PDB file of C-alpha atoms in Angstrom:
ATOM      1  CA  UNK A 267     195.144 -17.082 -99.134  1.00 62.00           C
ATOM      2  CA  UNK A 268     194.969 -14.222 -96.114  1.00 66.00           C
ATOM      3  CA  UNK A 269     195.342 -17.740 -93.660  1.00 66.00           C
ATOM      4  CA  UNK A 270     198.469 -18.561 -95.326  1.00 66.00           C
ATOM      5  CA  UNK A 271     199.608 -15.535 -95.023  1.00 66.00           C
ATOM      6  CA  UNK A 272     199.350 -14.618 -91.623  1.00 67.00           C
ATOM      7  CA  UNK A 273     200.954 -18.482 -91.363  1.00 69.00           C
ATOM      8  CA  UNK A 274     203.961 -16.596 -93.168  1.00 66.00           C
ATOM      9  CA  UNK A 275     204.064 -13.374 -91.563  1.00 60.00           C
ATOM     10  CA  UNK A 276     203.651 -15.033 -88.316  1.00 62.00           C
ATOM     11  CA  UNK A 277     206.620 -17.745 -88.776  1.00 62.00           C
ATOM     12  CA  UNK A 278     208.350 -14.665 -89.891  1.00 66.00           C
ATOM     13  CA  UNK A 279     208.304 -12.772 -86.391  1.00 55.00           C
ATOM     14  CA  UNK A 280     208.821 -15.970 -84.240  1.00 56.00           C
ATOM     15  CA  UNK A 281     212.062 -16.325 -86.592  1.00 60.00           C
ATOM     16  CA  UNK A 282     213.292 -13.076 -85.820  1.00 54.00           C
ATOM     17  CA  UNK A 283     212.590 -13.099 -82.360  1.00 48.00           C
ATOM     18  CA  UNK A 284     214.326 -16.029 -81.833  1.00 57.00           C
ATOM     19  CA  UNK A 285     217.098 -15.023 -84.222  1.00 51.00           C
ATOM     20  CA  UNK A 286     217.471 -11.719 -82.046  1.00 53.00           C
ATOM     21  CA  UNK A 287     217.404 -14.080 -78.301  1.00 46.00           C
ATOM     22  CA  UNK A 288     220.325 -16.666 -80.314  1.00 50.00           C
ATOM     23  CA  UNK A 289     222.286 -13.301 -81.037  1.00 53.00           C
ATOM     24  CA  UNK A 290     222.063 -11.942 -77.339  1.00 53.00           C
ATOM     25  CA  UNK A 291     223.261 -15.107 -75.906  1.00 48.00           C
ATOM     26  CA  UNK A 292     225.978 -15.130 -78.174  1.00 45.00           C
ATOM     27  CA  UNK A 293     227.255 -11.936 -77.474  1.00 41.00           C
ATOM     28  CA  UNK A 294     227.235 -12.592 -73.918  1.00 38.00           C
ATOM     29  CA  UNK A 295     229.067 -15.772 -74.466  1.00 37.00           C
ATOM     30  CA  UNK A 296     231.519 -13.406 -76.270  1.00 37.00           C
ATOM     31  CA  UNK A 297     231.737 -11.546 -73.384  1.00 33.00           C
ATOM     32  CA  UNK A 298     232.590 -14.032 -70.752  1.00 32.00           C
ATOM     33  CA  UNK A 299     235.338 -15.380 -73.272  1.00 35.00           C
ATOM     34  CA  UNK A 300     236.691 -12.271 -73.686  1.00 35.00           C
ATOM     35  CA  UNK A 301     237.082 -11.132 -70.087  1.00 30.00           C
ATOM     36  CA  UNK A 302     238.689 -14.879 -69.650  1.00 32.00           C
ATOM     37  CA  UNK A 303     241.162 -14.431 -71.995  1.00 38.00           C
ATOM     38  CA  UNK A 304     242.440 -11.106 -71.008  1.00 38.00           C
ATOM     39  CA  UNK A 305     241.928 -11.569 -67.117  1.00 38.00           C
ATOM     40  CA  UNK A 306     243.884  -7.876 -66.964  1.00 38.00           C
ATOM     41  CA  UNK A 307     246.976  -8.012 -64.171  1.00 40.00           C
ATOM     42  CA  UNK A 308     245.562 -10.191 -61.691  1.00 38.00           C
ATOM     43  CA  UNK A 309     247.040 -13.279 -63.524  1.00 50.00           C
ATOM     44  CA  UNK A 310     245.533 -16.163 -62.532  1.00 51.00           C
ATOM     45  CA  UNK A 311     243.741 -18.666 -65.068  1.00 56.00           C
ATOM     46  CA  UNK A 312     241.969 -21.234 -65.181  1.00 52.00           C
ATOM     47  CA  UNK A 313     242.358 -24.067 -67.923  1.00 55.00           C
ATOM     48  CA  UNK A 314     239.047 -26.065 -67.587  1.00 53.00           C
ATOM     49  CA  UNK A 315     240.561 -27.992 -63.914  1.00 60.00           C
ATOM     50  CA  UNK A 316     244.085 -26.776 -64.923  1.00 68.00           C
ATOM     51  CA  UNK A 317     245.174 -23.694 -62.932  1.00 76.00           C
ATOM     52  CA  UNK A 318     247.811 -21.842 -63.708  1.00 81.00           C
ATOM     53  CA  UNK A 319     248.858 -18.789 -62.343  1.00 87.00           C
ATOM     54  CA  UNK A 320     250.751 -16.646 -65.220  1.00 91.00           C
ATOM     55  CA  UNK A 321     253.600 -13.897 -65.135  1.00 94.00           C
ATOM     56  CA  UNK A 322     251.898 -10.319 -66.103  1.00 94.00           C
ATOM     57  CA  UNK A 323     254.070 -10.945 -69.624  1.00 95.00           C
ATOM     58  CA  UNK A 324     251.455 -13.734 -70.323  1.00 96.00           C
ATOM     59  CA  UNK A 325     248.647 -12.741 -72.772  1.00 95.00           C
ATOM     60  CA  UNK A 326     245.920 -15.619 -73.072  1.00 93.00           C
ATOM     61  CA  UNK A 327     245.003 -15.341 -76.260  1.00 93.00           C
ATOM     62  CA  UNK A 328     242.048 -17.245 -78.916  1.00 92.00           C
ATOM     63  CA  UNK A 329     243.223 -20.310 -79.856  1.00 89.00           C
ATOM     64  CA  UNK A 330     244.855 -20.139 -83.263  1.00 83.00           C
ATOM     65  CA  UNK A 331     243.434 -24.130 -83.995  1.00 84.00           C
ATOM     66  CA  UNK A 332     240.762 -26.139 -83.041  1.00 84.00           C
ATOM     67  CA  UNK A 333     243.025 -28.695 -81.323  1.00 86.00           C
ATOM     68  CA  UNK A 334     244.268 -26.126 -79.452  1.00 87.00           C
ATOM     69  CA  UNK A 335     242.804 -26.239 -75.870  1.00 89.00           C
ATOM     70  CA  UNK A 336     244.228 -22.801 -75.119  1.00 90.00           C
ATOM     71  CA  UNK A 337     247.210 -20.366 -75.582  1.00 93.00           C
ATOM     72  CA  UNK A 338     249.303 -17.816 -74.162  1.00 95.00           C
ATOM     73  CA  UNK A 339     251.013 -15.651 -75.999  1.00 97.00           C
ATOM     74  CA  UNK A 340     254.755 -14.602 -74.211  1.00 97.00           C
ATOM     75  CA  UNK A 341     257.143 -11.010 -73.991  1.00 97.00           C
ATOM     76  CA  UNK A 342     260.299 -11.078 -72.612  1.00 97.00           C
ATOM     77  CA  UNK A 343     263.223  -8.889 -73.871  1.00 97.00           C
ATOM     78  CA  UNK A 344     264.277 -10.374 -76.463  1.00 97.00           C
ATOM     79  CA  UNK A 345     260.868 -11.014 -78.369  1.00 97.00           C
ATOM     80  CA  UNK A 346     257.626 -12.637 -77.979  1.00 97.00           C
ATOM     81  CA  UNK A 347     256.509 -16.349 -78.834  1.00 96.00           C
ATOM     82  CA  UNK A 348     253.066 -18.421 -77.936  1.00 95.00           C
ATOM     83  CA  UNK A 349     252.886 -21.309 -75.173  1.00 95.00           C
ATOM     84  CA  UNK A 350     250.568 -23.951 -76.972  1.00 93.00           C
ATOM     85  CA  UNK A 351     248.515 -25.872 -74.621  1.00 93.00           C
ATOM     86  CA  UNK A 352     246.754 -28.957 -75.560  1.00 91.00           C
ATOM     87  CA  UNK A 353     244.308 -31.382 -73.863  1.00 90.00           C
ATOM     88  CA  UNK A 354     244.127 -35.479 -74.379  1.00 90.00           C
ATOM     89  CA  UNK A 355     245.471 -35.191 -77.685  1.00 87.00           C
ATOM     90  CA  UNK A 356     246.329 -38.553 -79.412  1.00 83.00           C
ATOM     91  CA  UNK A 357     248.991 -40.841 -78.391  1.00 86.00           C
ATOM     92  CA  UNK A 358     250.950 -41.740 -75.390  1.00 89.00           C
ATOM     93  CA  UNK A 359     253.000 -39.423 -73.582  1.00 91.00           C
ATOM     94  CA  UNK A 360     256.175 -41.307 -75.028  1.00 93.00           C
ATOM     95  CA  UNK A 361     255.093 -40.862 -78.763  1.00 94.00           C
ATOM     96  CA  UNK A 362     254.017 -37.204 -78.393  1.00 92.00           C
ATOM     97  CA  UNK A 363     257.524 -36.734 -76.690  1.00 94.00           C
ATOM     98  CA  UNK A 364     259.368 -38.647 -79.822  1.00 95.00           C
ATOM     99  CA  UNK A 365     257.169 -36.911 -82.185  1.00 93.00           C
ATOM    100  CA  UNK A 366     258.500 -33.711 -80.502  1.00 94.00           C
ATOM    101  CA  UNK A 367     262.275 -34.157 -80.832  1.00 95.00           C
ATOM    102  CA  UNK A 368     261.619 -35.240 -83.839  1.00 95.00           C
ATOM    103  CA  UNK A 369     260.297 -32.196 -85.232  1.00 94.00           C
ATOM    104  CA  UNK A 370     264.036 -30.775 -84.796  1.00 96.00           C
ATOM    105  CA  UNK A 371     267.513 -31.688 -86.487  1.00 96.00           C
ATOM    106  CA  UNK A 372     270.993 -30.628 -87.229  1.00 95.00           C
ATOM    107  CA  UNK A 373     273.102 -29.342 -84.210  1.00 95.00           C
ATOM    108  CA  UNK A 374     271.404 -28.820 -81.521  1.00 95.00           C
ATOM    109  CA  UNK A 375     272.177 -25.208 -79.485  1.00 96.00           C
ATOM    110  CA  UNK A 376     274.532 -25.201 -76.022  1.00 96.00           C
ATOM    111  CA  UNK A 377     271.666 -22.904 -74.646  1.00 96.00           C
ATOM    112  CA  UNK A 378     269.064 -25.295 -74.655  1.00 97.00           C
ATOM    113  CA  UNK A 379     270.450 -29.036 -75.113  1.00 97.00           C
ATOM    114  CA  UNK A 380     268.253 -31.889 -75.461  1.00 97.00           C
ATOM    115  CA  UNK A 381     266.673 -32.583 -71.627  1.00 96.00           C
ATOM    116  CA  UNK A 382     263.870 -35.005 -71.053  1.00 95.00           C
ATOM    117  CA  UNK A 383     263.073 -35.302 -67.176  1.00 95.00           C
ATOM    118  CA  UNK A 384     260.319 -36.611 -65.221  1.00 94.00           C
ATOM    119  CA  UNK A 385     259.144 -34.851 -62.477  1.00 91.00           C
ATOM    120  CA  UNK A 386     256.557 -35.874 -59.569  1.00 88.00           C
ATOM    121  CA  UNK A 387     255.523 -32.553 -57.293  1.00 84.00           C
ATOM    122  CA  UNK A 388     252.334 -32.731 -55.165  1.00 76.00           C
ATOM    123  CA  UNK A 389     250.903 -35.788 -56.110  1.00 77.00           C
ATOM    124  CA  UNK A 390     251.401 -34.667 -60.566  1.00 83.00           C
ATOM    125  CA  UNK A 391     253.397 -36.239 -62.968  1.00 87.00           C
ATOM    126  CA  UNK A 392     255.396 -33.578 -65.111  1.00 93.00           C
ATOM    127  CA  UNK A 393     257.338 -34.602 -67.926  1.00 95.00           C
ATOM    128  CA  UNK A 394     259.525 -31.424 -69.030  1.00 96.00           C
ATOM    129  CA  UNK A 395     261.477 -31.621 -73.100  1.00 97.00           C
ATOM    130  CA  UNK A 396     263.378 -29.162 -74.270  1.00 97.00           C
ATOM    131  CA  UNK A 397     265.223 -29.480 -77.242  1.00 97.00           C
ATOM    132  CA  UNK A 398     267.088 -27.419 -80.287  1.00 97.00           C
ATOM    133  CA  UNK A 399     268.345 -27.052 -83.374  1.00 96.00           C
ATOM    134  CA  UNK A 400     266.148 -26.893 -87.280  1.00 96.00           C
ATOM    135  CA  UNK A 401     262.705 -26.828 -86.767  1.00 95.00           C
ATOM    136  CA  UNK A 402     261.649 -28.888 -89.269  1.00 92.00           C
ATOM    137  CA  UNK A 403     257.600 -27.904 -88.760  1.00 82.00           C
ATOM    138  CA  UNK A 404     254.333 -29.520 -86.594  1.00 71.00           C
ATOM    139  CA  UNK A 405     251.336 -29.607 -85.118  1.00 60.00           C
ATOM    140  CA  UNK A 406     250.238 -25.949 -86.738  1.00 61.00           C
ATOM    141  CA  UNK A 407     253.897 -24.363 -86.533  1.00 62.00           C
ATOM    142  CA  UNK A 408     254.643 -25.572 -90.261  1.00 66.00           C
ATOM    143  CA  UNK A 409     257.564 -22.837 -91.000  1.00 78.00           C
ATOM    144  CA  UNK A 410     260.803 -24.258 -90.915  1.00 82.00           C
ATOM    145  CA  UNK A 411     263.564 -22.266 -89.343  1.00 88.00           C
ATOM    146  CA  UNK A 412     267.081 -22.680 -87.818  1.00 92.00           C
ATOM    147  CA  UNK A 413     268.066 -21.626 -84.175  1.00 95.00           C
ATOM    148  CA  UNK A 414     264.885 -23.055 -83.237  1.00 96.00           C
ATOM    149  CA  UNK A 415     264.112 -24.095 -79.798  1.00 97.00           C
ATOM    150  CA  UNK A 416     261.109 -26.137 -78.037  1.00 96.00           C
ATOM    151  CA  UNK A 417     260.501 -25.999 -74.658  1.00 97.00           C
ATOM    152  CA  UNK A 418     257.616 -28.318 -73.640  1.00 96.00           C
ATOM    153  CA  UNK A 419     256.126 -29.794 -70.424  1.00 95.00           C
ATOM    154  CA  UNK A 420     253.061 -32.736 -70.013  1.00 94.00           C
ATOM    155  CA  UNK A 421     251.321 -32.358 -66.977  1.00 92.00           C
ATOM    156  CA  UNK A 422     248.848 -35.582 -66.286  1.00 86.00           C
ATOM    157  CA  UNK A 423     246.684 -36.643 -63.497  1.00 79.00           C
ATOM    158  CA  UNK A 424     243.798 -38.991 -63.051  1.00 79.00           C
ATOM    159  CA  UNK A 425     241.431 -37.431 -65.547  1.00 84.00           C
ATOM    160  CA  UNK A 426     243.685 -35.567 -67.981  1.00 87.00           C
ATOM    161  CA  UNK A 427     246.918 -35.253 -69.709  1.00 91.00           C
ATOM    162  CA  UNK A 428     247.815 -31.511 -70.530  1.00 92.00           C
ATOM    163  CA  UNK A 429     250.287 -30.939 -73.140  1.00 94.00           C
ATOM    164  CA  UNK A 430     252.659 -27.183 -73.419  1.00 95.00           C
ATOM    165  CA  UNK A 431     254.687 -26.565 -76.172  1.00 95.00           C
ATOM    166  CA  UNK A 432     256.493 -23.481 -76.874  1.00 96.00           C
ATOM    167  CA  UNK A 433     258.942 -23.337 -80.421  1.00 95.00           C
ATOM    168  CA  UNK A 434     260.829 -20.158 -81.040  1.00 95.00           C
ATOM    169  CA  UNK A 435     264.239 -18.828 -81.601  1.00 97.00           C
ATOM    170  CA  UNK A 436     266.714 -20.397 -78.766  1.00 97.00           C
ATOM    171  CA  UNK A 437     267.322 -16.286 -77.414  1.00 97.00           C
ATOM    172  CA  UNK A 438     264.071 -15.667 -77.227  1.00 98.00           C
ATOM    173  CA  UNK A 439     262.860 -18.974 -75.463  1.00 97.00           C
ATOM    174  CA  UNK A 440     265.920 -19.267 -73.323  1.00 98.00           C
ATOM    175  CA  UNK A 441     265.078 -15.656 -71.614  1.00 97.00           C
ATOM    176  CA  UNK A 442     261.704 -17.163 -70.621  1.00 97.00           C
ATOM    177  CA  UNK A 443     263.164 -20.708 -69.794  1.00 97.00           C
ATOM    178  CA  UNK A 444     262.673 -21.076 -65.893  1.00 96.00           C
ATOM    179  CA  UNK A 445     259.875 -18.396 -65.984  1.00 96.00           C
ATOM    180  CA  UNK A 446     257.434 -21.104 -67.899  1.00 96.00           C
ATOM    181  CA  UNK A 447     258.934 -24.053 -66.065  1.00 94.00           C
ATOM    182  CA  UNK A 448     257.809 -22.329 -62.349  1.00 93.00           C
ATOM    183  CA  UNK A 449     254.653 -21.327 -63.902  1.00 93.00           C
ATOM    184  CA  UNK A 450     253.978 -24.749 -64.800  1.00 93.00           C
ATOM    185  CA  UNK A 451     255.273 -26.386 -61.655  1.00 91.00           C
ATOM    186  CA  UNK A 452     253.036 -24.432 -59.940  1.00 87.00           C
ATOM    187  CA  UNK A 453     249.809 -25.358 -61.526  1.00 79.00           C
ATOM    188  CA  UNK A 454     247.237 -26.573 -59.563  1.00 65.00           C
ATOM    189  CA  UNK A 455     244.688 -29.508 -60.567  1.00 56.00           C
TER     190      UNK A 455
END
């Protein structure tokens, strides 16, 4: 019976001490995450071999899903609204882009017309969508709600496809319009 239990008390401390190492490595892992998503004023990023670097009115930010690769979470004047950005999600480029526009409907807003452009810059392929009108709901943003906007942008080279999608109301997305399309036109694989 003692055998057994020094077996028991034994097993006991080897738990614990490896319970207590799992914990520290944790924490330090919580650490490094933390100091990566709030990378203070100096603004640059990186998104795995995505680099962007991001306005000081940029907040990365925990993802809010599991399919969510990352996200930024945006100020401007007229409110704030979060920059979704996705990796190799399923589907073509085309049928994410469909699945998109068709996410909105009624009348679409003057401000921010439907646009879908390709655009090649320094050897990327950037397709840019913005579109307006009832948000009908998607991919995590279920509430539906009128004056909606989306701004959203695929960036793809050899090894990945990135996917940005921004929905909020069309004021508050127009005043960061051509802020988040130089930020992304910048970006660096």
């Amino acid at each position: 019976m003692i055998k057994y239990k020094k077996i028991i008390y034994s097993s006991i401390v080897l738990s614990s001490l490896i319970l207590i190492f799992l914990i520290e490595i944790s924490q330090e892992k919580n650490v490094t995450k933390n100091t990566i998503n709030n990378p203070g004023p100096n603004i640059s990023n990186r998104i795995s071999d995505l680099k962007l670097t991001v306005p000081v009115n940029w907040k990365q930010i925990e993802p809010q899903s599991s399919m969510r690769h990352s996200e930024y979470k945006i100020v401007n004047r007229n409110g704030e609204f979060n920059l979704i950005v996705f990796k190799n999600i399923g589907g073509s480029i085309d049928q994410n882009i469909t699945r998109w526009i068709n996410q909105f409907s009624g009348n679409q807003n003057e401000k921010m017309p439907l646009i879908s452009k390709e655009i090649e810059r320094n050897g990327k392929n950037f397709t840019f969508l913005q579109n307006s009108g009832i948000f009908n709901g998607g991919m995590g943003q279920s509430k539906e709600f009128e004056n909606a906007a989306l701004i959203g942008f695929i960036v793809q080279d050899a090894k990945n496809t990135y996917y940005f999608k921004a929905v909020a109301d069309v004021d508050i997305l127009f005043e960061s319009k051509e802020e988040i399309i130089d930020t992304i036109l910048r970006s660096a694989l």
